[in-house]
Amino acid sequence: MTEPLYYTTHRAAIGELLIVGTARGVRYLTLLADGADVAAHLTKKFGNGVTRLDGFFATATTAIDRYLTEGSRLRLPFDLDGGTPLQRMVWLEIARIPYGETISYTTLAERVGFPRAVRAVASACGANPVPLLIPCHRVLAKDGTLGGFSLGGLETKEYLLLLESQKAAVAA
C-alpha cells in the first residue's frame, strides 16, 4: 500500500512554499510562482491522492521560518522517494555538509566516489527534492562562484549562505 501524501502551502521569507510529506518526513519542497495552480502542480508531480493537511506541517513550517529569519539550524526529517542511486548518494552526502560551511561540486563528486562525474553530481544537486533540508545551497563551483539553485535561484542561494555564515560567525 502506498503511504499517504499530505501537503501545505506556506508563506515564508523567501516566498510561497509548497511542502509535501509523509508520516516519515518531508518528501518535496519548492517555491511556487505567483498565482501557481497548486492542484495542477501536485497532480503533475505526484498524480492524484495528495491531501491538504496544514496542521500536519506545523513543526516543519515553524522550523523553516526560524531558519529563514533567525538562521536557526534546520533539522527536519525528510523522506526520499525516487532518484537514481547516484542522486540519492549525492543528496545524502550534501546532508552531511556542516551548517555555515560550503564545498565545491568537485569535492562533492570525490566524496561520493565519482571524481570525474562533476556534471552528474551537479545535476543531482539540481534534482534535490527537498532543498533547505538537504542544503544544496552549500555546494559551490570550484572557483567559489555560486552556480545554480533550484529554490529561488541565485538570489536565494546567496541569502541562505549569508544567513548561515553570519550565524556561524556569531556562534564561533
PDB file of C-alpha atoms in Angstrom:
ATOM      1  CA  MET A   1       0.000   0.000   0.000  1.00  0.00           C
ATOM      2  CA  THR A   2       1.249   3.457  -0.861  1.00  0.00           C
ATOM      3  CA  GLU A   3       1.970   5.760   2.052  1.00  0.00           C
ATOM      4  CA  PRO A   4      -0.412   8.753   2.199  1.00  0.00           C
ATOM      5  CA  LEU A   5       0.960  12.067   0.937  1.00  0.00           C
ATOM      6  CA  TYR A   6      -0.013  15.362   2.519  1.00  0.00           C
ATOM      7  CA  TYR A   7       0.712  18.931   1.512  1.00  0.00           C
ATOM      8  CA  THR A   8       0.529  22.504   2.646  1.00  0.00           C
ATOM      9  CA  THR A   9       1.472  25.880   1.278  1.00  0.00           C
ATOM     10  CA  HIS A  10       3.303  28.317   3.473  1.00  0.00           C
ATOM     11  CA  ARG A  11       4.271  31.976   3.064  1.00  0.00           C
ATOM     12  CA  ALA A  12       7.946  32.120   4.106  1.00  0.00           C
ATOM     13  CA  ALA A  13      10.621  34.820   3.977  1.00  0.00           C
ATOM     14  CA  ILE A  14      11.754  33.641   0.536  1.00  0.00           C
ATOM     15  CA  GLY A  15       8.270  33.222  -0.972  1.00  0.00           C
ATOM     16  CA  GLU A  16       5.332  30.827  -1.086  1.00  0.00           C
ATOM     17  CA  LEU A  17       6.488  27.286  -0.335  1.00  0.00           C
ATOM     18  CA  LEU A  18       4.779  24.064  -1.300  1.00  0.00           C
ATOM     19  CA  ILE A  19       5.622  21.280   1.141  1.00  0.00           C
ATOM     20  CA  VAL A  20       4.672  17.644   0.553  1.00  0.00           C
ATOM     21  CA  GLY A  21       5.375  14.863   3.008  1.00  0.00           C
ATOM     22  CA  THR A  22       4.519  11.578   4.617  1.00  0.00           C
ATOM     23  CA  ALA A  23       4.493  10.430   8.225  1.00  0.00           C
ATOM     24  CA  ARG A  24       8.239   9.792   7.794  1.00  0.00           C
ATOM     25  CA  GLY A  25       9.169  13.318   6.709  1.00  0.00           C
ATOM     26  CA  VAL A  26       9.191  15.967   4.005  1.00  0.00           C
ATOM     27  CA  ARG A  27       9.337  14.474   0.516  1.00  0.00           C
ATOM     28  CA  TYR A  28       9.181  17.605  -1.640  1.00  0.00           C
ATOM     29  CA  LEU A  29       9.711  21.304  -1.090  1.00  0.00           C
ATOM     30  CA  THR A  30       9.571  24.015  -3.733  1.00  0.00           C
ATOM     31  CA  LEU A  31       8.822  27.687  -4.237  1.00  0.00           C
ATOM     32  CA  LEU A  32       5.573  28.425  -6.007  1.00  0.00           C
ATOM     33  CA  ALA A  33       5.363  31.071  -8.691  1.00  0.00           C
ATOM     34  CA  ASP A  34       2.836  33.827  -8.043  1.00  0.00           C
ATOM     35  CA  GLY A  35      -0.613  32.587  -8.998  1.00  0.00           C
ATOM     36  CA  ALA A  36       0.573  28.985  -9.405  1.00  0.00           C
ATOM     37  CA  ASP A  37      -2.095  26.313  -9.706  1.00  0.00           C
ATOM     38  CA  VAL A  38      -1.152  24.141  -6.734  1.00  0.00           C
ATOM     39  CA  ALA A  39      -3.557  21.328  -7.651  1.00  0.00           C
ATOM     40  CA  ALA A  40      -2.142  21.104 -11.184  1.00  0.00           C
ATOM     41  CA  HIS A  41       1.432  21.152  -9.854  1.00  0.00           C
ATOM     42  CA  LEU A  42       0.683  18.363  -7.370  1.00  0.00           C
ATOM     43  CA  THR A  43      -1.111  16.248  -9.969  1.00  0.00           C
ATOM     44  CA  LYS A  44       1.775  16.612 -12.415  1.00  0.00           C
ATOM     45  CA  LYS A  45       4.357  15.719  -9.781  1.00  0.00           C
ATOM     46  CA  PHE A  46       2.514  13.066  -7.741  1.00  0.00           C
ATOM     47  CA  GLY A  47      -0.694  12.120  -9.541  1.00  0.00           C
ATOM     48  CA  ASN A  48      -3.905  12.084  -7.547  1.00  0.00           C
ATOM     49  CA  GLY A  49      -4.256  11.460  -3.851  1.00  0.00           C
ATOM     50  CA  VAL A  50      -2.266  14.244  -2.200  1.00  0.00           C
ATOM     51  CA  THR A  51      -4.345  15.622   0.659  1.00  0.00           C
ATOM     52  CA  ARG A  52      -4.094  19.131   2.095  1.00  0.00           C
ATOM     53  CA  LEU A  53      -3.329  18.900   5.810  1.00  0.00           C
ATOM     54  CA  ASP A  54      -1.913  22.198   7.068  1.00  0.00           C
ATOM     55  CA  GLY A  55      -1.605  21.263  10.751  1.00  0.00           C
ATOM     56  CA  PHE A  56       0.433  18.196   9.843  1.00  0.00           C
ATOM     57  CA  PHE A  57       3.278  20.545   8.849  1.00  0.00           C
ATOM     58  CA  ALA A  58       3.166  22.937  11.849  1.00  0.00           C
ATOM     59  CA  THR A  59       6.540  21.820  13.203  1.00  0.00           C
ATOM     60  CA  ALA A  60       8.125  21.987   9.756  1.00  0.00           C
ATOM     61  CA  THR A  61       6.801  25.448   8.894  1.00  0.00           C
ATOM     62  CA  THR A  62       7.843  26.838  12.282  1.00  0.00           C
ATOM     63  CA  ALA A  63      11.350  25.395  11.873  1.00  0.00           C
ATOM     64  CA  ILE A  64      11.630  26.726   8.307  1.00  0.00           C
ATOM     65  CA  ASP A  65      10.535  30.185   9.436  1.00  0.00           C
ATOM     66  CA  ARG A  66      13.080  30.207  12.270  1.00  0.00           C
ATOM     67  CA  TYR A  67      15.803  29.132   9.865  1.00  0.00           C
ATOM     68  CA  LEU A  68      14.937  31.732   7.218  1.00  0.00           C
ATOM     69  CA  THR A  69      14.540  34.650   9.634  1.00  0.00           C
ATOM     70  CA  GLU A  70      16.859  33.865  12.548  1.00  0.00           C
ATOM     71  CA  GLY A  71      19.345  31.465  10.994  1.00  0.00           C
ATOM     72  CA  SER A  72      18.369  28.675  13.404  1.00  0.00           C
ATOM     73  CA  ARG A  73      19.707  25.321  12.325  1.00  0.00           C
ATOM     74  CA  LEU A  74      17.138  23.423  10.290  1.00  0.00           C
ATOM     75  CA  ARG A  75      16.813  19.778  11.218  1.00  0.00           C
ATOM     76  CA  LEU A  76      13.696  18.148   9.878  1.00  0.00           C
ATOM     77  CA  PRO A  77      13.178  14.567   8.757  1.00  0.00           C
ATOM     78  CA  PHE A  78      12.976  14.016   5.037  1.00  0.00           C
ATOM     79  CA  ASP A  79      11.541  11.072   3.162  1.00  0.00           C
ATOM     80  CA  LEU A  80      13.499  10.478  -0.025  1.00  0.00           C
ATOM     81  CA  ASP A  81      11.447   8.590  -2.556  1.00  0.00           C
ATOM     82  CA  GLY A  82      12.811   8.165  -6.030  1.00  0.00           C
ATOM     83  CA  GLY A  83      16.003   9.399  -7.558  1.00  0.00           C
ATOM     84  CA  THR A  84      18.751   7.345  -9.109  1.00  0.00           C
ATOM     85  CA  PRO A  85      21.292   5.611  -6.891  1.00  0.00           C
ATOM     86  CA  LEU A  86      23.807   8.382  -7.713  1.00  0.00           C
ATOM     87  CA  GLN A  87      21.300  11.115  -6.899  1.00  0.00           C
ATOM     88  CA  ARG A  88      20.447   9.539  -3.563  1.00  0.00           C
ATOM     89  CA  MET A  89      24.132   9.143  -2.733  1.00  0.00           C
ATOM     90  CA  VAL A  90      24.744  12.810  -3.598  1.00  0.00           C
ATOM     91  CA  TRP A  91      21.721  14.010  -1.610  1.00  0.00           C
ATOM     92  CA  LEU A  92      22.781  12.101   1.500  1.00  0.00           C
ATOM     93  CA  GLU A  93      26.331  13.448   1.224  1.00  0.00           C
ATOM     94  CA  ILE A  94      25.034  17.011   0.858  1.00  0.00           C
ATOM     95  CA  ALA A  95      23.032  16.486   4.054  1.00  0.00           C
ATOM     96  CA  ARG A  96      26.367  15.929   5.838  1.00  0.00           C
ATOM     97  CA  ILE A  97      27.794  19.361   4.923  1.00  0.00           C
ATOM     98  CA  PRO A  98      28.031  21.270   8.209  1.00  0.00           C
ATOM     99  CA  TYR A  99      25.920  24.354   8.794  1.00  0.00           C
ATOM    100  CA  GLY A 100      27.689  27.509   7.613  1.00  0.00           C
ATOM    101  CA  GLU A 101      30.232  25.622   5.508  1.00  0.00           C
ATOM    102  CA  THR A 102      30.494  25.115   1.765  1.00  0.00           C
ATOM    103  CA  ILE A 103      32.172  22.638  -0.546  1.00  0.00           C
ATOM    104  CA  SER A 104      32.675  22.521  -4.305  1.00  0.00           C
ATOM    105  CA  TYR A 105      30.902  20.270  -6.766  1.00  0.00           C
ATOM    106  CA  THR A 106      34.331  18.712  -7.390  1.00  0.00           C
ATOM    107  CA  THR A 107      34.779  17.888  -3.704  1.00  0.00           C
ATOM    108  CA  LEU A 108      31.255  16.506  -3.560  1.00  0.00           C
ATOM    109  CA  ALA A 109      31.960  14.266  -6.577  1.00  0.00           C
ATOM    110  CA  GLU A 110      35.104  12.999  -4.839  1.00  0.00           C
ATOM    111  CA  ARG A 111      33.217  12.336  -1.602  1.00  0.00           C
ATOM    112  CA  VAL A 112      30.629  10.150  -3.332  1.00  0.00           C
ATOM    113  CA  GLY A 113      33.354   8.203  -5.154  1.00  0.00           C
ATOM    114  CA  PHE A 114      32.872   9.645  -8.644  1.00  0.00           C
ATOM    115  CA  PRO A 115      35.605  12.284  -9.016  1.00  0.00           C
ATOM    116  CA  ARG A 116      35.159  12.555 -12.800  1.00  0.00           C
ATOM    117  CA  ALA A 117      31.380  12.888 -12.652  1.00  0.00           C
ATOM    118  CA  VAL A 118      31.212  16.515 -11.541  1.00  0.00           C
ATOM    119  CA  ARG A 119      28.482  17.384 -14.054  1.00  0.00           C
ATOM    120  CA  ALA A 120      26.351  14.408 -12.982  1.00  0.00           C
ATOM    121  CA  VAL A 121      26.823  15.411  -9.341  1.00  0.00           C
ATOM    122  CA  ALA A 122      25.809  18.989 -10.154  1.00  0.00           C
ATOM    123  CA  SER A 123      22.716  17.654 -11.937  1.00  0.00           C
ATOM    124  CA  ALA A 124      21.872  15.573  -8.865  1.00  0.00           C
ATOM    125  CA  CYS A 125      22.101  18.749  -6.774  1.00  0.00           C
ATOM    126  CA  GLY A 126      19.612  20.401  -9.113  1.00  0.00           C
ATOM    127  CA  ALA A 127      17.245  17.443  -8.745  1.00  0.00           C
ATOM    128  CA  ASN A 128      17.257  17.650  -4.933  1.00  0.00           C
ATOM    129  CA  PRO A 129      13.581  17.273  -3.933  1.00  0.00           C
ATOM    130  CA  VAL A 130      13.978  18.939  -0.529  1.00  0.00           C
ATOM    131  CA  PRO A 131      16.274  21.966  -0.761  1.00  0.00           C
ATOM    132  CA  LEU A 132      16.799  23.610   2.627  1.00  0.00           C
ATOM    133  CA  LEU A 133      16.571  20.186   4.307  1.00  0.00           C
ATOM    134  CA  ILE A 134      19.284  18.773   2.056  1.00  0.00           C
ATOM    135  CA  PRO A 135      21.266  22.024   1.846  1.00  0.00           C
ATOM    136  CA  CYS A 136      22.474  22.039  -1.756  1.00  0.00           C
ATOM    137  CA  HIS A 137      22.954  25.807  -1.425  1.00  0.00           C
ATOM    138  CA  ARG A 138      26.191  24.875   0.394  1.00  0.00           C
ATOM    139  CA  VAL A 139      27.665  23.463  -2.834  1.00  0.00           C
ATOM    140  CA  LEU A 140      29.599  25.944  -4.982  1.00  0.00           C
ATOM    141  CA  ALA A 141      31.559  25.926  -8.214  1.00  0.00           C
ATOM    142  CA  LYS A 142      35.260  25.075  -7.962  1.00  0.00           C
ATOM    143  CA  ASP A 143      36.185  28.775  -8.257  1.00  0.00           C
ATOM    144  CA  GLY A 144      33.830  29.693  -5.400  1.00  0.00           C
ATOM    145  CA  THR A 145      31.055  31.148  -7.567  1.00  0.00           C
ATOM    146  CA  LEU A 146      27.503  30.223  -6.670  1.00  0.00           C
ATOM    147  CA  GLY A 147      26.410  28.060  -9.596  1.00  0.00           C
ATOM    148  CA  GLY A 148      22.689  27.292  -9.766  1.00  0.00           C
ATOM    149  CA  PHE A 149      19.964  26.813  -7.186  1.00  0.00           C
ATOM    150  CA  SER A 150      16.554  25.299  -7.832  1.00  0.00           C
ATOM    151  CA  LEU A 151      14.809  27.011  -4.906  1.00  0.00           C
ATOM    152  CA  GLY A 152      14.503  30.637  -5.921  1.00  0.00           C
ATOM    153  CA  GLY A 153      17.700  30.961  -7.934  1.00  0.00           C
ATOM    154  CA  LEU A 154      20.998  32.583  -7.076  1.00  0.00           C
ATOM    155  CA  GLU A 155      19.428  35.376  -5.037  1.00  0.00           C
ATOM    156  CA  THR A 156      18.002  32.832  -2.587  1.00  0.00           C
ATOM    157  CA  LYS A 157      21.235  30.821  -2.541  1.00  0.00           C
ATOM    158  CA  GLU A 158      23.212  33.960  -1.704  1.00  0.00           C
ATOM    159  CA  TYR A 159      20.693  34.876   1.025  1.00  0.00           C
ATOM    160  CA  LEU A 160      20.960  31.429   2.643  1.00  0.00           C
ATOM    161  CA  LEU A 161      24.755  31.394   2.544  1.00  0.00           C
ATOM    162  CA  LEU A 162      24.946  34.873   4.073  1.00  0.00           C
ATOM    163  CA  LEU A 163      22.411  33.958   6.754  1.00  0.00           C
ATOM    164  CA  GLU A 164      24.376  30.841   7.723  1.00  0.00           C
ATOM    165  CA  SER A 165      27.792  32.500   7.615  1.00  0.00           C
ATOM    166  CA  GLN A 166      26.610  35.331   9.872  1.00  0.00           C
ATOM    167  CA  LYS A 167      25.034  32.929  12.364  1.00  0.00           C
ATOM    168  CA  ALA A 168      28.095  30.635  12.301  1.00  0.00           C
ATOM    169  CA  ALA A 169      30.417  33.627  12.880  1.00  0.00           C
ATOM    170  CA  VAL A 170      28.383  34.710  15.922  1.00  0.00           C
ATOM    171  CA  ALA A 171      28.459  31.169  17.320  1.00  0.00           C
ATOM    172  CA  ALA A 172      32.256  30.885  16.897  1.00  0.00           C
TER     173      ALA A 172
END
